Steps between C-alpha positions, in 0.01 A plus 500: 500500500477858431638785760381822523748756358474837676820664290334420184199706590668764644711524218205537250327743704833685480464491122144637530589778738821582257238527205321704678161238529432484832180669699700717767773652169126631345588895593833459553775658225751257390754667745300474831454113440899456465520670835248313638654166401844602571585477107266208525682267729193530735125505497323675786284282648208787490535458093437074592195561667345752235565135277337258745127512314663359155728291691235357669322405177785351390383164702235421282690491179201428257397819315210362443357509850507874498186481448393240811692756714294794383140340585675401832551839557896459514610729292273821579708542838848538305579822301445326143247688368122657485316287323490077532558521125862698549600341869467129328702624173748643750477141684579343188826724387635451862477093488613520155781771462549627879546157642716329272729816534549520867487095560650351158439160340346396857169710409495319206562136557230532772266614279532285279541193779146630615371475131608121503350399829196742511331327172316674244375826537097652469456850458189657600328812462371647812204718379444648808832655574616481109815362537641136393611246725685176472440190659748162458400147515693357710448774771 
């Protein structure tokens, strides 16, 4: 049985705000952003929220349902991009860099968990909207 660990998250979003990687630190000089973290023993909960769209993605797991989430029209209402072409190839460097960083080795046992139980996966082109999607057998 696995327990959630909220200290382990926090702590990597620590690591991305002391980098300088998160949303809220994108017009901020290096200075402001050790103010506004208290020399980074804090994270202001506004700078949280401006993460919640790529957190939220970070359920699904599977890169390769960026597309799926596209022609569901899931991804045009977050900031990720203009185009379905650039919001799914954002989708896919969230669930596979983004993710792993702010949840750990939990992103990816999941993943690959769902691989295992989920069968083999179709791809299909969707001519009308020009995107891929991915189906799995067992699903």
């Amino acid at each position: 049985e696995k327990e959630s660990e909220p200290w382990m998250v926090l702590h990597h979003l620590m690591d991305l705000a002391q980098s300088g990687h998160l949303i809220a630190q994108q017009r901020l000089t290096e200075a402001e952003s050790f103010a506004a973290t208290k020399n980074f023993t804090q994270l202001p909960m506004s700078w949280l929220a401006k993460e919640d769209d790529k957190i939220e993605l970070c359920i699904a797991t599977d890169p390769n349902l960026c597309g799926n989430f596209e022609a569901r029209g899931i991804l045009a209402g977050r900031n990720l991009g203009t185009t379905p072409n650039k919001r799914i190839r954002e989708c896919e460097n969230i669930l596979k860099d983004y993710c792993p960083s702010v949840f750990g080795q939990y992103v990816e046992v999941y993943r690959e968990w769902g691989y295992e139980l989920c069968g083999d996966r179709t791809t299909k082109w969707l001519e009308s909207e020009r995107i891929v999607t991915t189906s799995y057998g067992r699903v």
